[in-house]
Coordinates of C-alpha atoms in Angstrom, one line a residue:
X181 CA -10.5 -7.3 9.4
X182 CA -8.5 -10.2 8.1
X183 CA -5.5 -10.0 5.8
X184 CA -6.4 -12.3 2.9
X185 CA -3.1 -14.2 3.4
X186 CA -4.2 -15.1 7.0
X187 CA -7.3 -17.0 5.7
X188 CA -7.2 -20.8 5.7
X189 CA -7.4 -22.4 2.3
X190 CA -11.0 -23.4 2.9
X191 CA -11.9 -19.8 3.8
X192 CA -9.9 -18.4 0.8
X193 CA -11.6 -20.8 -1.6
X194 CA -15.0 -19.5 -0.6
X195 CA -13.9 -15.8 -0.7
X196 CA -12.2 -16.1 -4.1
X197 CA -15.2 -17.9 -5.6
X198 CA -17.5 -15.2 -4.2
X199 CA -15.5 -12.4 -5.9
X200 CA -15.2 -14.1 -9.2
X201 CA -11.6 -15.4 -8.9
X202 CA -12.4 -18.8 -10.5
X203 CA -8.7 -19.5 -11.2
X204 CA -7.6 -19.0 -7.6
X205 CA -10.5 -20.9 -6.2
X206 CA -9.8 -23.8 -8.6
X207 CA -6.2 -24.0 -7.6
X208 CA -7.0 -24.1 -3.9
X209 CA -9.7 -26.7 -4.5
X210 CA -7.1 -28.9 -6.1
X211 CA -4.7 -28.5 -3.2
X212 CA -7.4 -29.6 -0.7
X213 CA -8.5 -32.4 -2.9
X214 CA -4.9 -33.8 -3.0
X215 CA -4.5 -33.4 0.8
X216 CA -7.7 -32.6 2.8
X217 CA -5.6 -31.8 5.9
X218 CA -4.3 -28.7 4.1
X219 CA -7.8 -27.2 4.2
X220 CA -6.9 -25.4 7.5
X221 CA -3.5 -24.3 6.2
X222 CA -3.0 -20.5 5.9
X223 CA -2.8 -19.1 2.4
X224 CA 0.6 -17.5 3.2
X225 CA 2.0 -20.9 4.1
X226 CA 1.4 -22.5 0.7
X227 CA 4.3 -23.4 -1.5
X228 CA 4.6 -21.4 -4.6
X229 CA 4.5 -24.5 -6.8
X230 CA 1.1 -25.2 -5.3
X231 CA -0.3 -21.7 -5.2
X232 CA 1.8 -19.0 -6.8
X233 CA -0.1 -15.7 -6.3
X234 CA 1.9 -12.6 -5.3
X235 CA -1.0 -11.2 -3.2
X236 CA -0.6 -14.1 -0.7
X237 CA 2.8 -12.6 0.5
X238 CA 2.4 -10.7 3.8
X239 CA 5.9 -9.2 3.9
X240 CA 7.0 -6.0 2.1
X241 CA 10.4 -4.9 1.0
X242 CA 11.1 -1.1 1.2
X243 CA 13.3 0.8 -1.2
X244 CA 14.3 4.4 -1.8
X245 CA 15.2 6.2 -5.1
X246 CA 18.8 7.3 -4.8
X247 CA 18.4 10.3 -7.2
X248 CA 21.8 11.8 -6.3
X249 CA 23.5 8.8 -8.1
X250 CA 21.3 8.9 -11.2
X251 CA 23.2 8.0 -14.4
X252 CA 21.9 7.9 -17.9
X253 CA 18.3 8.2 -16.8
X254 CA 18.7 5.3 -14.4
X255 CA 18.1 6.0 -10.6
X256 CA 19.5 3.3 -8.3
X257 CA 17.3 2.0 -5.5
X258 CA 18.7 1.5 -2.0
X259 CA 17.2 -0.2 1.0
X260 CA 15.0 2.3 2.9
X261 CA 15.5 0.4 6.2
X262 CA 19.3 0.9 6.4
X263 CA 19.8 4.5 5.0
X264 CA 20.4 7.5 7.2
X265 CA 17.3 9.7 8.1
X266 CA 17.2 13.5 7.6
X267 CA 16.9 14.6 11.3
X268 CA 16.4 18.2 10.2
X269 CA 12.8 17.1 9.4
X270 CA 11.9 16.8 13.1
X271 CA 9.1 19.3 13.8
X272 CA 9.0 20.4 10.2
X273 CA 5.9 20.1 7.9
X274 CA 5.9 17.6 5.1
X275 CA 3.7 16.4 2.3
X276 CA 3.1 12.8 1.4
X277 CA 1.6 11.7 -1.8
X278 CA 1.1 8.5 -3.8
X279 CA 3.5 8.2 -6.7
X280 CA 2.7 5.2 -8.9
X281 CA 0.7 2.1 -8.2
X282 CA 1.4 -1.2 -9.9
X283 CA -0.8 -4.3 -9.5
X284 CA 0.9 -7.5 -10.7
X285 CA -2.0 -9.6 -9.4
X286 CA -4.8 -8.8 -6.9
X287 CA -7.5 -11.4 -6.0
X288 CA -10.7 -11.2 -8.2
X289 CA -11.6 -11.6 -11.8
X290 CA -8.2 -11.4 -13.7
X291 CA -9.3 -9.1 -16.5
X292 CA -11.7 -7.0 -14.4
X293 CA -11.4 -3.9 -12.3
X294 CA -10.7 -4.0 -8.5
X295 CA -12.3 -1.4 -6.2
X296 CA -9.6 -0.9 -3.5
X297 CA -9.8 1.2 -0.4
X298 CA -6.5 2.8 0.7
X299 CA -6.5 3.4 4.4
X300 CA -3.7 5.7 5.6
X301 CA -2.5 6.4 9.2
X302 CA 0.2 8.7 10.4
X303 CA 1.3 10.5 13.6
X304 CA 1.0 14.3 13.5
X305 CA 2.4 16.9 16.0
X306 CA -0.1 19.7 16.2
X307 CA 1.3 23.1 16.9
X308 CA 0.7 24.2 20.5
X309 CA 0.1 20.7 21.7
X310 CA 2.4 18.4 23.7
X311 CA 0.6 15.3 22.5
X312 CA 0.9 13.7 19.1
X313 CA -2.3 12.7 17.4
X314 CA -3.0 9.9 14.9
X315 CA -4.4 11.0 11.6
X316 CA -6.5 8.6 9.5
X317 CA -7.5 9.2 5.9
X318 CA -9.0 7.0 3.1
X319 CA -9.0 7.1 -0.7
X320 CA -10.7 4.8 -3.1
X321 CA -8.9 3.5 -6.2
X322 CA -10.0 1.5 -9.2
X323 CA -7.1 -0.8 -10.2
X324 CA -6.5 -3.6 -12.8
X325 CA -4.1 -6.5 -12.8
X326 CA -0.8 -6.1 -14.8
X327 CA -1.3 -2.3 -14.4
X328 CA -2.6 0.3 -12.1
X329 CA -5.2 2.9 -12.3
X330 CA -5.9 6.3 -13.7
X331 CA -4.8 8.0 -10.6
X332 CA -1.2 8.8 -9.7
X333 CA 0.6 11.5 -7.8
X334 CA -2.5 12.2 -5.5
X335 CA -1.9 13.9 -2.2
X336 CA -2.4 12.0 0.9
X337 CA -1.4 14.4 3.6
X338 CA -0.4 18.0 3.3
X339 CA 1.4 19.9 6.0
X340 CA 1.9 16.9 8.3
X341 CA 4.1 18.2 11.2
X342 CA 6.7 15.5 12.0
X343 CA 6.9 14.3 15.6
X344 CA 10.4 13.9 17.1
X345 CA 10.0 10.2 17.1
X346 CA 8.8 9.9 13.5
X347 CA 5.4 9.6 12.0
X348 CA 4.6 5.9 12.1
X349 CA 3.2 5.8 8.5
X350 CA 0.9 2.9 7.6
X351 CA -1.2 1.9 4.6
X352 CA -3.7 -0.9 4.2
X353 CA -5.1 -1.7 0.8
X354 CA -8.5 -3.2 1.3
X355 CA -10.5 -5.2 -1.3
X356 CA -14.1 -4.1 -1.4
X357 CA -15.9 -7.3 -1.9
X358 CA -19.5 -6.4 -3.0
X359 CA -21.5 -3.7 -4.6
X360 CA -23.1 -2.5 -1.4
X361 CA -19.7 -1.6 0.0
X362 CA -18.8 0.2 -3.2
X363 CA -22.0 2.2 -3.3
X364 CA -21.7 3.1 0.4
X365 CA -18.2 4.5 -0.3
X366 CA -19.0 6.5 -3.4
X367 CA -18.8 9.7 -1.3
X368 CA -15.0 9.1 -1.3
X369 CA -15.0 10.4 -4.9
X370 CA -15.7 13.8 -3.4
X371 CA -12.8 16.3 -3.8
X372 CA -12.2 16.3 0.0
X373 CA -11.1 12.6 -0.3
X374 CA -9.1 12.9 -3.5
X375 CA -7.1 16.1 -2.9
X376 CA -5.3 15.1 0.2
X377 CA -5.8 15.8 3.9
X378 CA -4.8 19.4 4.7
X379 CA -3.2 19.7 8.1
X380 CA -2.3 23.4 8.3
X381 CA -4.1 25.1 11.2
X382 CA -7.2 26.9 9.9
X383 CA -6.8 25.5 6.3
X384 CA -9.2 22.6 6.8
X385 CA -12.3 23.3 8.8
X386 CA -13.6 19.8 8.3
X387 CA -10.4 18.0 9.4
X388 CA -12.1 16.2 12.4
X389 CA -15.0 15.2 10.2
X390 CA -12.8 13.7 7.5
X391 CA -10.6 11.8 9.9
X392 CA -13.8 10.7 11.7
X393 CA -15.2 9.4 8.4
X394 CA -12.0 7.4 7.8
X395 CA -12.3 5.7 11.3
X396 CA -16.0 5.0 10.7
X397 CA -15.4 3.5 7.3
X398 CA -12.8 1.1 8.7
X399 CA -15.1 0.1 11.6
X400 CA -18.0 -0.5 9.1
X401 CA -15.8 -2.9 7.1
X402 CA -14.6 -4.7 10.2
X403 CA -18.2 -5.2 11.3
X404 CA -19.3 -6.4 7.9
X405 CA -16.5 -9.0 7.9
X406 CA -16.6 -9.2 4.2
X407 CA -13.6 -7.1 2.9
X408 CA -10.1 -8.3 3.1
X409 CA -6.7 -6.5 3.5
X410 CA -4.4 -7.3 0.6
X411 CA -1.3 -5.2 1.5
X412 CA -0.3 -4.1 5.0
X413 CA 2.4 -1.5 4.5
X414 CA 4.2 -0.1 7.6
X415 CA 7.0 2.3 6.5
X416 CA 7.4 3.9 9.9
X417 CA 9.3 6.9 8.8
X418 CA 11.4 7.6 11.9
X419 CA 14.8 8.8 12.9
X420 CA 16.1 5.9 15.1
X421 CA 18.1 4.0 12.6
X422 CA 16.1 0.9 13.3
X423 CA 16.7 -1.6 10.5
X424 CA 13.0 -2.7 10.6
X425 CA 11.7 0.8 10.0
X426 CA 12.2 3.1 6.9
X427 CA 14.1 6.3 7.8
X428 CA 12.5 9.6 7.0
X429 CA 13.9 11.9 4.3
X430 CA 12.7 13.8 1.3
X431 CA 12.3 11.6 -1.8
X432 CA 10.5 8.6 -3.3
X433 CA 9.9 5.3 -1.4
X434 CA 8.9 2.0 -2.9
X435 CA 6.9 -0.6 -1.0
X436 CA 6.9 -4.0 -2.8
X437 CA 4.8 -6.9 -1.7
X438 CA 7.7 -9.4 -1.8
X439 CA 9.8 -11.5 0.6
X440 CA 12.8 -9.4 1.5
X441 CA 15.2 -12.3 0.9
X442 CA 14.0 -12.5 -2.7
X443 CA 14.4 -8.8 -3.6
X444 CA 17.8 -7.2 -3.6
X445 CA 17.3 -3.5 -4.5
X446 CA 20.8 -3.2 -5.9
X447 CA 19.6 -5.4 -8.8
X448 CA 16.9 -2.8 -9.8
X449 CA 16.7 0.8 -10.9
X450 CA 14.0 3.4 -11.6
X451 CA 13.9 4.3 -15.3
X452 CA 13.2 7.9 -15.8
X453 CA 11.9 7.5 -19.4
X454 CA 9.3 4.8 -18.7
X455 CA 8.7 5.5 -15.0
X456 CA 9.1 1.8 -14.4
X457 CA 11.3 -0.2 -11.9
X458 CA 13.4 -2.4 -14.1
X459 CA 16.3 -4.9 -13.6
X460 CA 19.8 -4.0 -14.6
X461 CA 20.1 -7.4 -16.4
X462 CA 17.1 -6.6 -18.7
X463 CA 15.5 -9.9 -17.8
X464 CA 12.1 -8.5 -17.1
X465 CA 10.1 -5.4 -18.3
X466 CA 9.4 -4.3 -14.7
X467 CA 9.3 -5.4 -11.1
X468 CA 6.9 -8.3 -11.0
X469 CA 5.3 -7.6 -7.6
X470 CA 2.5 -5.5 -6.4
X471 CA 4.1 -2.2 -5.5
X472 CA 3.3 1.4 -4.6
X473 CA 5.6 4.5 -4.5
X474 CA 5.3 7.3 -2.0
X475 CA 6.8 10.7 -2.3
X476 CA 7.8 12.7 0.7
X477 CA 8.6 16.4 0.3
X478 CA 9.0 19.5 2.4
X479 CA 5.8 21.5 2.7
X480 CA 6.0 25.0 1.2
X481 CA 3.5 27.6 2.3
X482 CA 1.5 29.2 -0.5
X483 CA 1.7 32.9 -0.8
X484 CA -1.5 34.9 -1.4

């Protein structure tokens, strides 16, 4: 399945026109008209002055809310790739859930709703097994530009047991491009797919079926060759101290679809009153990039 930023301008023009993004298709048509050789240029290679759409950015910047240094309702944000991991989480069970989702701009009709599939992958260390296994899970969200959706704080994985080398956490957001795909995936509105994947032994008798559905959905979309990935997020969540991978610890992470050299987290904070990421200089109302927050917390067993 292609990332939309990997399409050529000619391919992107056709795709955008098909999904009702007349503005984007018109801008690309003008670029090709002025220089026909650019028809085979990748969307991600276009200059912002020619095609300034935030969804064309393939890179992500990763931040972490530094709640220990909160002051006057403002929580500083630090670089999640350079902070220290909490090594006590090795072998422990954690929960991962979506915090807030903000869409500055996704492809499609600007004022309309976008049906987006969230595809999650992570490594899990089952008890009694020497081998880690990859867990796959999907959820469907309805999102709008300059906002998000009605869902926030949804569980993704509950009771994930952390392997010694980290969990290799990934998320793809996938644009569902036609009604047939949306109808096919309506079963994702079932509670099994909205309440999070339960990974405690014996707690989820349909675990294999759910993860199998997720794998099958992805394969279906690949075979159809119609849907496109908008955001490819790879947080990693490990313990190695690698500056290309987010370190794992309890707290809230931010994944922003933005060039890392353009986003210095020290210029931004999380406002506890508005639940928005805002600049210290008050120049903007909120972070002007597509971004998603993830909350990692220690799993607590429920008492009967």
